[in-house]
CSV table of C-alpha atoms and ligand atoms in Angstrom, one decimal:
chain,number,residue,atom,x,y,z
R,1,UNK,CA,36.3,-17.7,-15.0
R,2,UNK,CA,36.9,-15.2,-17.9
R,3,UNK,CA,39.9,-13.1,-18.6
R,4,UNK,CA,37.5,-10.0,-18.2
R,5,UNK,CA,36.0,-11.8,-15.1
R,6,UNK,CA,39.7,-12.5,-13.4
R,7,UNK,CA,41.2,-8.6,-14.0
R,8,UNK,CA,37.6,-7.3,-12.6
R,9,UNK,CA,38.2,-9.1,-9.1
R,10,UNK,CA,41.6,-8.6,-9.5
R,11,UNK,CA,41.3,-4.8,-8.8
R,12,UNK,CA,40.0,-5.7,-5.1
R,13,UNK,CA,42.3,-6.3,-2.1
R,14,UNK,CA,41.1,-9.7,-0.6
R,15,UNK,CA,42.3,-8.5,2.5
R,16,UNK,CA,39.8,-6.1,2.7
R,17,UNK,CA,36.8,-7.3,1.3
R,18,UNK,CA,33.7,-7.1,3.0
R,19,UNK,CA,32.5,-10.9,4.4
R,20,UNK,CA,29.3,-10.0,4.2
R,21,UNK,CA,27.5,-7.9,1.7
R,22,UNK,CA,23.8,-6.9,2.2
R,23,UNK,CA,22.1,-5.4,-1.5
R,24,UNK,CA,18.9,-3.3,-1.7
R,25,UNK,CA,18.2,-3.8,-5.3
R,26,UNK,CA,16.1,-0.8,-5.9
R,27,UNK,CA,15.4,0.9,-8.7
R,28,UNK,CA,13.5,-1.5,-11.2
R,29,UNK,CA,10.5,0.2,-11.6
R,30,UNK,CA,11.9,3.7,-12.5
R,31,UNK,CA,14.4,2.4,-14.8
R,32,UNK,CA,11.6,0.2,-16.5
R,33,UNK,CA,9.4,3.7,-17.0
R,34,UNK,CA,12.2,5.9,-18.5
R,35,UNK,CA,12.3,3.0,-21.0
R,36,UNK,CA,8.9,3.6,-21.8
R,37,UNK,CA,8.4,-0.5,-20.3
R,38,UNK,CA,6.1,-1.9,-17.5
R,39,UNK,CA,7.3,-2.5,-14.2
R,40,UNK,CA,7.8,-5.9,-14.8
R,41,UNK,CA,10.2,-5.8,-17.7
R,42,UNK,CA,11.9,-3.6,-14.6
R,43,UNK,CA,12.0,-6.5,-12.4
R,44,UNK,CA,13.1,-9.3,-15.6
R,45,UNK,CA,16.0,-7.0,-15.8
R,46,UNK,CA,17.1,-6.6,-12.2
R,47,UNK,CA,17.0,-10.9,-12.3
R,48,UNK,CA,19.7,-10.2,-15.4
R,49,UNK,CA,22.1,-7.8,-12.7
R,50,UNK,CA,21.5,-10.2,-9.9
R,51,UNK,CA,22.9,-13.2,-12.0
R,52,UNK,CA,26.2,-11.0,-13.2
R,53,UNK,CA,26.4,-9.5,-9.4
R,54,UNK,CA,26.3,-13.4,-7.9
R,55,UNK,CA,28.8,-14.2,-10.4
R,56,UNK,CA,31.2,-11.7,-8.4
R,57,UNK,CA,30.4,-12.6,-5.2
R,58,UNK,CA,31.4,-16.5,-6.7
R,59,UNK,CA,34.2,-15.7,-8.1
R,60,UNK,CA,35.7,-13.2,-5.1
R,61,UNK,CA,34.9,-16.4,-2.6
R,62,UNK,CA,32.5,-13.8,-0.9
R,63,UNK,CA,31.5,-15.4,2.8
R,64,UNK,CA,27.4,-14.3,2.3
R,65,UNK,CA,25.7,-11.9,0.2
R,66,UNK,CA,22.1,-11.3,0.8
R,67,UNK,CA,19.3,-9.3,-1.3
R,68,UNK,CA,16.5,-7.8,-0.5
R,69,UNK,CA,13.5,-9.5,-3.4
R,70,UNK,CA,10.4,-8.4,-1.4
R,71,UNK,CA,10.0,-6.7,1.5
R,72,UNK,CA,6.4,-7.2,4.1
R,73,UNK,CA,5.8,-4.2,2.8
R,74,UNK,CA,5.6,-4.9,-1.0
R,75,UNK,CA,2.3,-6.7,-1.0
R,76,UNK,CA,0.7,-3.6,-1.3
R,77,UNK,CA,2.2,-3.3,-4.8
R,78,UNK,CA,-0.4,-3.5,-7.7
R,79,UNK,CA,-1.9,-7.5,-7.6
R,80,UNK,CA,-0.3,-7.9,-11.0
R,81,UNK,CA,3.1,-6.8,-10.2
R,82,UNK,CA,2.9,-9.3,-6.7
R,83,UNK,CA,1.6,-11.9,-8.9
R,84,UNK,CA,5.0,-10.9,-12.1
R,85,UNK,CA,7.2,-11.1,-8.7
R,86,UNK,CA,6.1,-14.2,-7.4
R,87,UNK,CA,6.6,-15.8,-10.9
R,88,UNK,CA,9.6,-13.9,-11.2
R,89,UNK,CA,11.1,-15.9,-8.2
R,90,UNK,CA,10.1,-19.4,-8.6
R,91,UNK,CA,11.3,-19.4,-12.8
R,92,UNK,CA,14.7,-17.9,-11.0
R,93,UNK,CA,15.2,-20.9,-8.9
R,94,UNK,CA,14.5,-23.2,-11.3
R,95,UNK,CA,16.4,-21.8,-14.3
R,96,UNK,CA,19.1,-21.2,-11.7
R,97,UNK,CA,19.4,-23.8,-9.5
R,98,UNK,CA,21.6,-26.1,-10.9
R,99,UNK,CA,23.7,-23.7,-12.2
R,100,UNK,CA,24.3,-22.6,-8.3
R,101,UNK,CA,24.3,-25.9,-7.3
R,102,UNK,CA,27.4,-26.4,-9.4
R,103,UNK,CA,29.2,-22.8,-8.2
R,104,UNK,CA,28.8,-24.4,-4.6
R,105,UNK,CA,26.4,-21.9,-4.0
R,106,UNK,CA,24.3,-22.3,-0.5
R,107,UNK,CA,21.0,-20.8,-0.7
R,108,UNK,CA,18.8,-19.4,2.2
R,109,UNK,CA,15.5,-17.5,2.4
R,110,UNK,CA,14.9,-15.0,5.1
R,111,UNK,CA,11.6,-13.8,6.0
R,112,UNK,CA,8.3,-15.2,6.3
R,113,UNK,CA,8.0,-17.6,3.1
R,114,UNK,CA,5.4,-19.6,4.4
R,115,UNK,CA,2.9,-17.0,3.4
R,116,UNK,CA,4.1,-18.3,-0.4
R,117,UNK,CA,1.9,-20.3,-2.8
R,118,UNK,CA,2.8,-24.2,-2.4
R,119,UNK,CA,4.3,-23.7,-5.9
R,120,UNK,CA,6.7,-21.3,-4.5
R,121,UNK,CA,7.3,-22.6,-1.1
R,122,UNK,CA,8.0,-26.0,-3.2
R,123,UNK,CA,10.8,-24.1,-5.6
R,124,UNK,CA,12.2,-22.9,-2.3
R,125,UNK,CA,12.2,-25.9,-0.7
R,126,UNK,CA,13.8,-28.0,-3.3
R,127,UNK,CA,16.7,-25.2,-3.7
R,128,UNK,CA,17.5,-25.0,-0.6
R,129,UNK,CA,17.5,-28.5,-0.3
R,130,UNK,CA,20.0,-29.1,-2.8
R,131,UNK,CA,22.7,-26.9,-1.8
R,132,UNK,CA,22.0,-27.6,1.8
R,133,UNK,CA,25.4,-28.7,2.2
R,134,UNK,CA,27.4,-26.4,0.0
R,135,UNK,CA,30.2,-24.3,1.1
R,136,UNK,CA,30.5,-21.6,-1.0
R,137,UNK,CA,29.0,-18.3,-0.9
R,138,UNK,CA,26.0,-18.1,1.4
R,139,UNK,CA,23.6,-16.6,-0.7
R,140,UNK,CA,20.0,-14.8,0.8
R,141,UNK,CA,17.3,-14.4,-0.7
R,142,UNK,CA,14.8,-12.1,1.8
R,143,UNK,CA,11.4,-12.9,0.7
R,144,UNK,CA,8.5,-11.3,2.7
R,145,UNK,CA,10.9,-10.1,4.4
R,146,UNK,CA,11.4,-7.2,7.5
R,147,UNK,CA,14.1,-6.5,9.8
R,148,UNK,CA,11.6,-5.7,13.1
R,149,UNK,CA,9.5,-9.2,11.6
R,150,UNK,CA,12.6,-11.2,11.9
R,151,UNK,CA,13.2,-10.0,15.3
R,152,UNK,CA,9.6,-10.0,16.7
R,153,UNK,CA,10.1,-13.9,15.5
R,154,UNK,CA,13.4,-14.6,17.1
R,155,UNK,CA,12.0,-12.7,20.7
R,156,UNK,CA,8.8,-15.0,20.3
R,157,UNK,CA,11.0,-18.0,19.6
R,158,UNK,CA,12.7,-16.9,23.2
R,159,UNK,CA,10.1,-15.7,24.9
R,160,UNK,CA,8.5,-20.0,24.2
R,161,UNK,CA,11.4,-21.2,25.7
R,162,UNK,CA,11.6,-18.7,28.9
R,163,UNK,CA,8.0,-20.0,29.4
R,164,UNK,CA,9.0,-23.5,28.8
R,165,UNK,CA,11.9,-23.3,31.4
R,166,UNK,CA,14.6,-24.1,28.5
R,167,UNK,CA,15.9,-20.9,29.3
R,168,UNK,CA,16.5,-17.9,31.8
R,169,UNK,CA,15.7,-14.5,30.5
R,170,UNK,CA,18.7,-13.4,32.2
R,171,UNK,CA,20.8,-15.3,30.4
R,172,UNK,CA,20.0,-14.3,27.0
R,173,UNK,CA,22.8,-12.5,24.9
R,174,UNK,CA,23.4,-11.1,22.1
R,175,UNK,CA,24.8,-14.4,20.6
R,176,UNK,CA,21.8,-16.5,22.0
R,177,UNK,CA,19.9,-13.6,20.5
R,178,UNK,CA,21.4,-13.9,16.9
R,179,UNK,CA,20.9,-18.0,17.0
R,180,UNK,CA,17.6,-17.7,16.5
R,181,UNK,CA,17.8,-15.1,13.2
R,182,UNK,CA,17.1,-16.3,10.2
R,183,UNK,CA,21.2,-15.4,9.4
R,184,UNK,CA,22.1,-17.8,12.0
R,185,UNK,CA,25.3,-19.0,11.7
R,186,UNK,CA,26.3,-16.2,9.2
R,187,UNK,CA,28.1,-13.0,9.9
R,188,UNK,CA,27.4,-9.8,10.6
R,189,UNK,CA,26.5,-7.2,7.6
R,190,UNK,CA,29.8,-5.3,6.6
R,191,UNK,CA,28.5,-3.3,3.5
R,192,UNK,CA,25.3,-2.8,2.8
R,193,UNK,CA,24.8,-0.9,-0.5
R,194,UNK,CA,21.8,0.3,-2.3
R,195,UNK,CA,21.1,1.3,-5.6
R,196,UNK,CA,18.8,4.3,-7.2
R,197,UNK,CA,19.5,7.2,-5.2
R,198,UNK,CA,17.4,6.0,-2.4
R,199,UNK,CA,18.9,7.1,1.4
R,200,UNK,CA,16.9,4.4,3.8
R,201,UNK,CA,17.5,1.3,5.4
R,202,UNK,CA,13.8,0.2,4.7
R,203,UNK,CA,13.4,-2.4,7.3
R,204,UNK,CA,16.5,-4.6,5.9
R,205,UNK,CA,18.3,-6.6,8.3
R,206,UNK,CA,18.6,-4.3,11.2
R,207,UNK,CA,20.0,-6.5,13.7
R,208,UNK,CA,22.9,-7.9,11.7
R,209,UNK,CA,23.6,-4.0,9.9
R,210,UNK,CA,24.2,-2.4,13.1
R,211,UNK,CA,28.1,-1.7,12.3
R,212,UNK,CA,27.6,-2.3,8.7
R,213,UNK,CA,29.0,0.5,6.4
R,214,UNK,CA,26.7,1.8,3.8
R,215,UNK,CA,27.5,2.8,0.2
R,216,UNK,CA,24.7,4.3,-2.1
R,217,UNK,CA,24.4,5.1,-5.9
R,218,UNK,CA,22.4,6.9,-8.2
R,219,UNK,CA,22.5,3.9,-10.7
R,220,UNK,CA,18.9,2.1,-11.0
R,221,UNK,CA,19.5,-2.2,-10.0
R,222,UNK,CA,18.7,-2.9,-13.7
R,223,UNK,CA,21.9,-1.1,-14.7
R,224,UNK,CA,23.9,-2.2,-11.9
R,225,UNK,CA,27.7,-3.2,-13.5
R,226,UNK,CA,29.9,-5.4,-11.4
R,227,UNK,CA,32.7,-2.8,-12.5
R,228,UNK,CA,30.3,-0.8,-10.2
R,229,UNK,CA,30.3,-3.5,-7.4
R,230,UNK,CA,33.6,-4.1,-7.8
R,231,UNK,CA,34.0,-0.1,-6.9
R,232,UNK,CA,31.7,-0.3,-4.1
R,233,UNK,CA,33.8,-3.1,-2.6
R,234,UNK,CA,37.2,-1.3,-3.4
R,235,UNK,CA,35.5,1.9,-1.4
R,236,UNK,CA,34.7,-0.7,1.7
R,237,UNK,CA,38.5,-1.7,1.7
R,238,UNK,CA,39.5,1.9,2.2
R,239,UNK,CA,36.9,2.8,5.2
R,240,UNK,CA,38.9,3.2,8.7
R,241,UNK,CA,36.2,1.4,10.9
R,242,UNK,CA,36.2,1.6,14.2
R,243,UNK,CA,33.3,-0.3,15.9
R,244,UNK,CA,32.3,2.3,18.3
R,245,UNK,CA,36.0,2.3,19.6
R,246,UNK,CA,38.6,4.7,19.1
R,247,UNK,CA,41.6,3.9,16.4
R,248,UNK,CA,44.7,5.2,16.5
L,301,LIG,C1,12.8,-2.6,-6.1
L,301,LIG,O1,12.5,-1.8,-7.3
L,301,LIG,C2,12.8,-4.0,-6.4
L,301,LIG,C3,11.9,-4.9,-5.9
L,301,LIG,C4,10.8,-4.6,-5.0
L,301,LIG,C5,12.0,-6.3,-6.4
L,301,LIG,C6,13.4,-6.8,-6.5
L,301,LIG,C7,13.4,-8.0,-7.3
L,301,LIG,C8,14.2,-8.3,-8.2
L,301,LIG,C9,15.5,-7.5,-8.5
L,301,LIG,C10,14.0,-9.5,-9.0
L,301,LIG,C11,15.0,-10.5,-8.8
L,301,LIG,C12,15.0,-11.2,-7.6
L,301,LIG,C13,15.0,-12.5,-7.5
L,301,LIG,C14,15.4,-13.1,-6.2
L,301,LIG,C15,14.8,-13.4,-8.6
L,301,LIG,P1,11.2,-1.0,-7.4
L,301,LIG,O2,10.2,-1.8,-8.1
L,301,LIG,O3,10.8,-0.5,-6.0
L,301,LIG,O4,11.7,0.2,-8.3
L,301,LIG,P2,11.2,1.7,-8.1
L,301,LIG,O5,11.5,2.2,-6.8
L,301,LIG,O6,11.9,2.4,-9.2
L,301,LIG,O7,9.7,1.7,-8.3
């Protein structure tokens, strides 16, 4: 870690930081237009904040930080900016994947990455492979990704084993619930923060952001500082959260 790197996390009370930290990385496109560029060289540069924003997350020990990449929604976007994305995604994981590896980074996809190419679905494979076993920050990726999707899944996955007889639908929980996420085994959202001046959840992990506290900026993802992280995290620390109870 740098000098610069070191006072940066420095400023945040590891007390108080978040364990789990849920990014919509929005923005790209607009930022990409008022520099007179294509979309794409939007999306190139919100790859550049996500590596500086992981490098945070690495260096604060974060428990899990997860980003939104593409939502169910986003293959309605132009062919040729689904086709820059998925490109995007699988040069990331193998630029990067080492590089993580090293950090003792564990990678995870969430969403419905089967509806990949084989390329892709290969990259993501391999990665996730690799780190399998790391115990560092669990890192998400949500790739063809929606919060109701995932949870339509998981009551389908349930719903096979009532019918089975592996289990009674009375005795299904919220924890028996959670198990069959794709966040299994991770906890629950604690600060979800997006970027761009955007107010929505937009279908992003709503089972696990259902206490989560929410922090939103007018800065676009590509311009996205981890001074600005760091500030967002800071802000978490000092939120009185009381879990539907009432504090003292
Ligand atoms: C939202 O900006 C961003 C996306 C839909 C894609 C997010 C992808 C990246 C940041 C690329 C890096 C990700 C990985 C995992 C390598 P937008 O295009 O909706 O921007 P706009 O609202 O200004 O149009």
């Amino acid at each position: 870690m740098t000098d610069a790197e070191y006072n940066l996390i420095s400023k945040v009370n590891p007390e108080k930081l978040p364990r789990h930290v849920a990014i919509i990385m929005d923005g790209n496109g607009r930022w990409a237009s008022l520099q007179g560029l294509l979309r794409s060289a939007g999306h190139s540069a919100g790859v550049k904040t996500l590596k500086k924003i992981l490098t945070v997350a690495v260096n604060l020990k974060l428990e899990a930080l997860t980003v939104y990449a593409f939502s169910t929604e986003n293959w309605k976007r132009p062919h040729a900016e689904v086709d820059f994305l998925m490109h995007l995604f699988s040069d990331y994981l193998e630029r990067e994947k080492a590089e993580m590896h090293e950090k003792n980074i564990r990678i995870r996809f969430l969403g419905r990455t089967d509806a990949f190419s084989d390329g892709i679905r290969n990259r993501i494979r391999e990665a996730t492979e690799l780190m399998k076993d790391n115990t560092g920050v669990k890192f998400n990726i949500a790739a063809n990704y929606g919060g109701r999707d995932e949870i339509v899944r998981a009551a389908q996955k349930l719903a096979k084993k009532a019918a089975a007889g592996e289990i009674l639908p009375d005795d299904i929980t919220d924890e028996i619930f959670e198990n069959e996420l794709d966040t299994c085994g991770q906890p629950p959202v604690d600060l979800v923060i997006r970027t761009s001046g955007e107010y929505r959840v937009s279908n992003f992990l709503l089972w696990q952001s259902a206490y989560a506290e929410f922090w939103f900026t007018n800065t676009t993802w590509p311009e996205f500082t981890p001074e600005e992280f760091v500030d967002a995290l800071i802000d978490f620390g000092n939120r009185d959260r009381k879990f539907g109870a009432v504090k003292n």
